[in-house]
Amino acid sequence: MDTTPIRVAVIGAGMAGRAHLNGYRQAATLYGAGLPEVRLVAVADAHEPFARDAARRYGYERAETDWRAIVEAEDIDAVSVVVANHLHRETVEALLAAGKHVLCEKPLAPSVADAQAMVKAAENTGLVAATGFTFRRSPAVNAIRQQVLEGSLGPVQHFNGHYWCDYGHDPDAPISWRYRGGPGSGALSDVGSHLIDLGEYFCGPVRSVQGAVLSIQVRERPTPLGTTVGHSANVQVSQERQPVENEDLATFTATFASGAVGTFSVSRIARRLANSLGFEVFTRGGAATFELSRPAEFTIADAAASAPVDGYRRVVVGPGHPYIAGGLPMDFPSVGHGQHEFFVWQARAFLEQIAGLDRLPPCPTLADGLHNLRVIDAVVASADADGKAVTVQ
């Protein structure tokens, strides 16, 4: 095990960037001794007020306004990349060439070709190069998965999932990079990438997709007068409007190599559902459900109960489930947690990989991010072909 201090930075100080910043700040407090010292070195954001505020708020040593300063810095070992998708490839390739470990937010890149180049750049470097599929860190999700792989539920026959958000519901919200990029780069890659990854987390790789529909419901948006950050709320706009280039919602079905079937629905215009991720798994031995609005619990139905009371039962997450024991300041049954902890546990896993520890499941690789984009590409191809079945390449 390497005991050299790990010096970290985050590129991007928006909403998800702050979650990464906070994750590294808390990571060293979890799971007992053994992790080397973690130094919080720098945060970079092109919008200087955000960079400075984030550095102050989360206790990082300095703020930068150019991501290249992070690449060139000799006092940084590991970096989270949390910027607009079209910037991922250039940033990640530069960081890897500079000998830095990388954790890149999903979707990995704007295209399969870009992601392939990123995977190739990471080959034979000996560096940790990971993709941020944070929902794999959910204790409830993993508790259900344990019952699928080795418990009472058994193999999944049907995965039904949704990720519904409303950040794009207001047609007068300003245009930003999220609304540019062509089919598949909208709701499908933004939130659908998480849902696809969860489907495969339970069922294995997707073999083909079919019945895909991509729809743009808000066809133009006003030009912002100020800097757009995150979902661009509270930014004044002009009278000029620009076309929306990618989908507000997407639906499709999938066939997994295991024989399981998946049904998927994603949206960024689901009014009053700010962050509604949920799924059901129906298996040979029963069923289970999860809803992100109640992250520290799940429901399960199996053969444990006799016929008169056989049905779904609510399970509150506690130390007997993954990530909780040692992963919370109060790791007591039913204390609870939220989505922020997923980022903390992800940061800890990333740091442990760098240190050569193997106590937590490793972060998904850049190759996992590339595969995710191949599924998204297949969904787009199916939509272009009026729902025809398309094999994932």
GROMACS .gro file of N, CA and C in nm, residues 151-223:
model
  219
  151GLY      N    1  -2.888  -1.388  -0.324
  151GLY     CA    2  -2.991  -1.398  -0.220
  151GLY      C    3  -3.121  -1.456  -0.270
  152SER      N    4  -3.230  -1.405  -0.216
  152SER     CA    5  -3.361  -1.464  -0.239
  152SER      C    6  -3.424  -1.429  -0.372
  153LEU      N    7  -3.377  -1.322  -0.437
  153LEU     CA    8  -3.444  -1.277  -0.559
  153LEU      C    9  -3.405  -1.356  -0.683
  154GLY      N   10  -3.275  -1.376  -0.704
  154GLY     CA   11  -3.231  -1.447  -0.823
  154GLY      C   12  -3.231  -1.358  -0.946
  155PRO      N   13  -3.202  -1.415  -1.062
  155PRO     CA   14  -3.182  -1.338  -1.185
  155PRO      C   15  -3.300  -1.249  -1.220
  156VAL      N   16  -3.269  -1.131  -1.271
  156VAL     CA   17  -3.372  -1.036  -1.312
  156VAL      C   18  -3.432  -1.079  -1.446
  157GLN      N   19  -3.564  -1.071  -1.455
  157GLN     CA   20  -3.635  -1.096  -1.580
  157GLN      C   21  -3.678  -0.966  -1.646
  158HIS      N   22  -3.709  -0.864  -1.564
  158HIS     CA   23  -3.755  -0.737  -1.618
  158HIS      C   24  -3.704  -0.624  -1.528
  159PHE      N   25  -3.633  -0.529  -1.589
  159PHE     CA   26  -3.592  -0.406  -1.522
  159PHE      C   27  -3.673  -0.293  -1.581
  160ASN      N   28  -3.746  -0.220  -1.497
  160ASN     CA   29  -3.825  -0.106  -1.541
  160ASN      C   30  -3.775   0.018  -1.468
  161GLY      N   31  -3.722   0.115  -1.542
  161GLY     CA   32  -3.664   0.230  -1.475
  161GLY      C   33  -3.703   0.362  -1.535
  162HIS      N   34  -3.702   0.465  -1.452
  162HIS     CA   35  -3.726   0.600  -1.500
  162HIS      C   36  -3.628   0.696  -1.432
  163TYR      N   37  -3.595   0.802  -1.502
  163TYR     CA   38  -3.524   0.915  -1.443
  163TYR      C   39  -3.591   1.040  -1.500
  164TRP      N   40  -3.673   1.102  -1.419
  164TRP     CA   41  -3.754   1.216  -1.461
  164TRP      C   42  -3.710   1.340  -1.385
  165CYS      N   43  -3.675   1.445  -1.458
  165CYS     CA   44  -3.634   1.573  -1.401
  165CYS      C   45  -3.715   1.685  -1.465
  166ASP      N   46  -3.712   1.802  -1.404
  166ASP     CA   47  -3.791   1.914  -1.459
  166ASP      C   48  -3.707   2.038  -1.489
  167TYR      N   49  -3.574   2.025  -1.492
  167TYR     CA   50  -3.492   2.144  -1.512
  167TYR      C   51  -3.514   2.209  -1.648
  168GLY      N   52  -3.569   2.134  -1.745
  168GLY     CA   53  -3.595   2.191  -1.877
  168GLY      C   54  -3.741   2.221  -1.903
  169HIS      N   55  -3.825   2.215  -1.799
  169HIS     CA   56  -3.968   2.233  -1.821
  169HIS      C   57  -4.004   2.375  -1.863
  170ASP      N   58  -3.940   2.473  -1.804
  170ASP     CA   59  -3.971   2.613  -1.834
  170ASP      C   60  -3.915   2.651  -1.971
  171PRO      N   61  -4.000   2.685  -2.068
  171PRO     CA   62  -3.951   2.718  -2.203
  171PRO      C   63  -3.873   2.849  -2.207
  172ASP      N   64  -3.881   2.929  -2.101
  172ASP     CA   65  -3.809   3.055  -2.097
  172ASP      C   66  -3.679   3.046  -2.018
  173ALA      N   67  -3.642   2.924  -1.975
  173ALA     CA   68  -3.510   2.906  -1.915
  173ALA      C   69  -3.405   2.915  -2.026
  174PRO      N   70  -3.288   2.971  -1.997
  174PRO     CA   71  -3.192   3.004  -2.103
  174PRO      C   72  -3.130   2.882  -2.170
  175ILE      N   73  -3.090   2.902  -2.294
  175ILE     CA   74  -3.014   2.802  -2.367
  175ILE      C   75  -2.877   2.786  -2.300
  176SER      N   76  -2.824   2.666  -2.302
  176SER     CA   77  -2.690   2.639  -2.251
  176SER      C   78  -2.636   2.518  -2.324
  177TRP      N   79  -2.516   2.474  -2.286
  177TRP     CA   80  -2.455   2.359  -2.353
  177TRP      C   81  -2.541   2.234  -2.339
  178ARG      N   82  -2.624   2.227  -2.235
  178ARG     CA   83  -2.707   2.107  -2.217
  178ARG      C   84  -2.808   2.089  -2.330
  179TYR      N   85  -2.842   2.196  -2.397
  179TYR     CA   86  -2.945   2.189  -2.502
  179TYR      C   87  -2.885   2.188  -2.642
  180ARG      N   88  -2.755   2.167  -2.651
  180ARG     CA   89  -2.687   2.160  -2.779
  180ARG      C   90  -2.618   2.025  -2.795
  181GLY      N   91  -2.598   1.984  -2.922
  181GLY     CA   92  -2.518   1.864  -2.942
  181GLY      C   93  -2.583   1.756  -3.026
  182GLY      N   94  -2.708   1.770  -3.061
  182GLY     CA   95  -2.770   1.671  -3.148
  182GLY      C   96  -2.837   1.558  -3.072
  183PRO      N   97  -2.910   1.471  -3.144
  183PRO     CA   98  -2.987   1.363  -3.081
  183PRO      C   99  -2.902   1.273  -2.992
  184GLY      N  100  -2.955   1.242  -2.876
  184GLY     CA  101  -2.885   1.156  -2.780
  184GLY      C  102  -2.804   1.231  -2.678
  185SER      N  103  -2.775   1.359  -2.703
  185SER     CA  104  -2.691   1.436  -2.611
  185SER      C  105  -2.772   1.515  -2.510
  186GLY      N  106  -2.904   1.501  -2.513
  186GLY     CA  107  -2.990   1.573  -2.420
  186GLY      C  108  -3.022   1.489  -2.298
  187ALA      N  109  -3.151   1.471  -2.271
  187ALA     CA  110  -3.192   1.395  -2.152
  187ALA      C  111  -3.136   1.254  -2.153
  188LEU      N  112  -3.121   1.194  -2.272
  188LEU     CA  113  -3.074   1.056  -2.280
  188LEU      C  114  -2.935   1.041  -2.221
  189SER      N  115  -2.842   1.129  -2.260
  189SER     CA  116  -2.706   1.116  -2.206
  189SER      C  117  -2.694   1.181  -2.068
  190ASP      N  118  -2.769   1.287  -2.044
  190ASP     CA  119  -2.756   1.360  -1.918
  190ASP      C  120  -2.801   1.275  -1.799
  191VAL      N  121  -2.925   1.227  -1.804
  191VAL     CA  122  -2.976   1.144  -1.694
  191VAL      C  123  -2.996   0.999  -1.736
  192GLY      N  124  -3.023   0.976  -1.865
  192GLY     CA  125  -3.041   0.839  -1.911
  192GLY      C  126  -2.917   0.754  -1.898
  193SER      N  127  -2.799   0.817  -1.906
  193SER     CA  128  -2.675   0.741  -1.890
  193SER      C  129  -2.670   0.672  -1.754
  194HIS      N  130  -2.717   0.739  -1.649
  194HIS     CA  131  -2.724   0.678  -1.516
  194HIS      C  132  -2.820   0.560  -1.516
  195LEU      N  133  -2.935   0.578  -1.579
  195LEU     CA  134  -3.037   0.473  -1.576
  195LEU      C  135  -2.991   0.350  -1.654
  196ILE      N  136  -2.928   0.372  -1.768
  196ILE     CA  137  -2.873   0.260  -1.846
  196ILE      C  138  -2.770   0.184  -1.764
  197ASP      N  139  -2.683   0.258  -1.695
  197ASP     CA  140  -2.581   0.192  -1.613
  197ASP      C  141  -2.644   0.110  -1.502
  198LEU      N  142  -2.750   0.162  -1.440
  198LEU     CA  143  -2.817   0.084  -1.335
  198LEU      C  144  -2.882  -0.041  -1.392
  199GLY      N  145  -2.944  -0.029  -1.510
  199GLY     CA  146  -3.003  -0.148  -1.571
  199GLY      C  147  -2.899  -0.256  -1.592
  200GLU      N  148  -2.782  -0.218  -1.641
  200GLU     CA  149  -2.675  -0.316  -1.663
  200GLU      C  150  -2.612  -0.362  -1.532
  201TYR      N  151  -2.617  -0.280  -1.429
  201TYR     CA  152  -2.567  -0.319  -1.297
  201TYR      C  153  -2.644  -0.439  -1.243
  202PHE      N  154  -2.771  -0.446  -1.279
  202PHE     CA  155  -2.854  -0.558  -1.235
  202PHE      C  156  -2.861  -0.672  -1.336
  203CYS      N  157  -2.858  -0.641  -1.464
  203CYS     CA  158  -2.890  -0.740  -1.566
  203CYS      C  159  -2.772  -0.780  -1.655
  204GLY      N  160  -2.658  -0.713  -1.641
  204GLY     CA  161  -2.548  -0.739  -1.733
  204GLY      C  162  -2.563  -0.655  -1.859
  205PRO      N  163  -2.479  -0.678  -1.959
  205PRO     CA  164  -2.475  -0.589  -2.076
  205PRO      C  165  -2.601  -0.594  -2.161
  206VAL      N  166  -2.637  -0.477  -2.214
  206VAL     CA  167  -2.747  -0.468  -2.309
  206VAL      C  168  -2.701  -0.525  -2.443
  207ARG      N  169  -2.784  -0.615  -2.499
  207ARG     CA  170  -2.753  -0.673  -2.630
  207ARG      C  171  -2.809  -0.589  -2.744
  208SER      N  172  -2.933  -0.543  -2.727
  208SER     CA  173  -2.996  -0.463  -2.832
  208SER      C  174  -3.101  -0.372  -2.770
  209VAL      N  175  -3.136  -0.267  -2.844
  209VAL     CA  176  -3.243  -0.176  -2.803
  209VAL      C  177  -3.344  -0.166  -2.917
  210GLN      N  178  -3.466  -0.131  -2.882
  210GLN     CA  179  -3.571  -0.119  -2.982
  210GLN      C  180  -3.681  -0.027  -2.931
  211GLY      N  181  -3.766   0.017  -3.023
  211GLY     CA  182  -3.879   0.100  -2.986
  211GLY      C  183  -3.841   0.237  -2.934
  212ALA      N  184  -3.726   0.289  -2.973
  212ALA     CA  185  -3.678   0.415  -2.916
  212ALA      C  186  -3.752   0.534  -2.975
  213VAL      N  187  -3.783   0.629  -2.888
  213VAL     CA  188  -3.843   0.756  -2.928
  213VAL      C  189  -3.767   0.868  -2.859
  214LEU      N  190  -3.718   0.964  -2.937
  214LEU     CA  191  -3.656   1.086  -2.883
  214LEU      C  192  -3.743   1.203  -2.923
  215SER      N  193  -3.773   1.291  -2.829
  215SER     CA  194  -3.866   1.400  -2.859
  215SER      C  195  -3.817   1.532  -2.802
  216ILE      N  196  -3.820   1.636  -2.887
  216ILE     CA  197  -3.793   1.773  -2.842
  216ILE      C  198  -3.929   1.841  -2.826
  217GLN      N  199  -3.964   1.875  -2.705
  217GLN     CA  200  -4.091   1.940  -2.677
  217GLN      C  201  -4.076   2.092  -2.667
  218VAL      N  202  -3.964   2.138  -2.615
  218VAL     CA  203  -3.933   2.282  -2.609
  218VAL      C  204  -3.831   2.308  -2.717
  219ARG      N  205  -3.873   2.372  -2.826
  219ARG     CA  206  -3.791   2.376  -2.947
  219ARG      C  207  -3.696   2.495  -2.954
  220GLU      N  208  -3.713   2.593  -2.869
  220GLU     CA  209  -3.619   2.706  -2.867
  220GLU      C  210  -3.616   2.767  -2.728
  221ARG      N  211  -3.504   2.830  -2.699
  221ARG     CA  212  -3.484   2.890  -2.566
  221ARG      C  213  -3.415   3.026  -2.581
  222PRO      N  214  -3.435   3.115  -2.485
  222PRO     CA  215  -3.373   3.248  -2.494
  222PRO      C  216  -3.223   3.243  -2.466
  223THR      N  217  -3.155   3.342  -2.521
  223THR     CA  218  -3.011   3.357  -2.500
  223THR      C  219  -2.986   3.420  -2.363
   0.00000   0.00000   0.00000
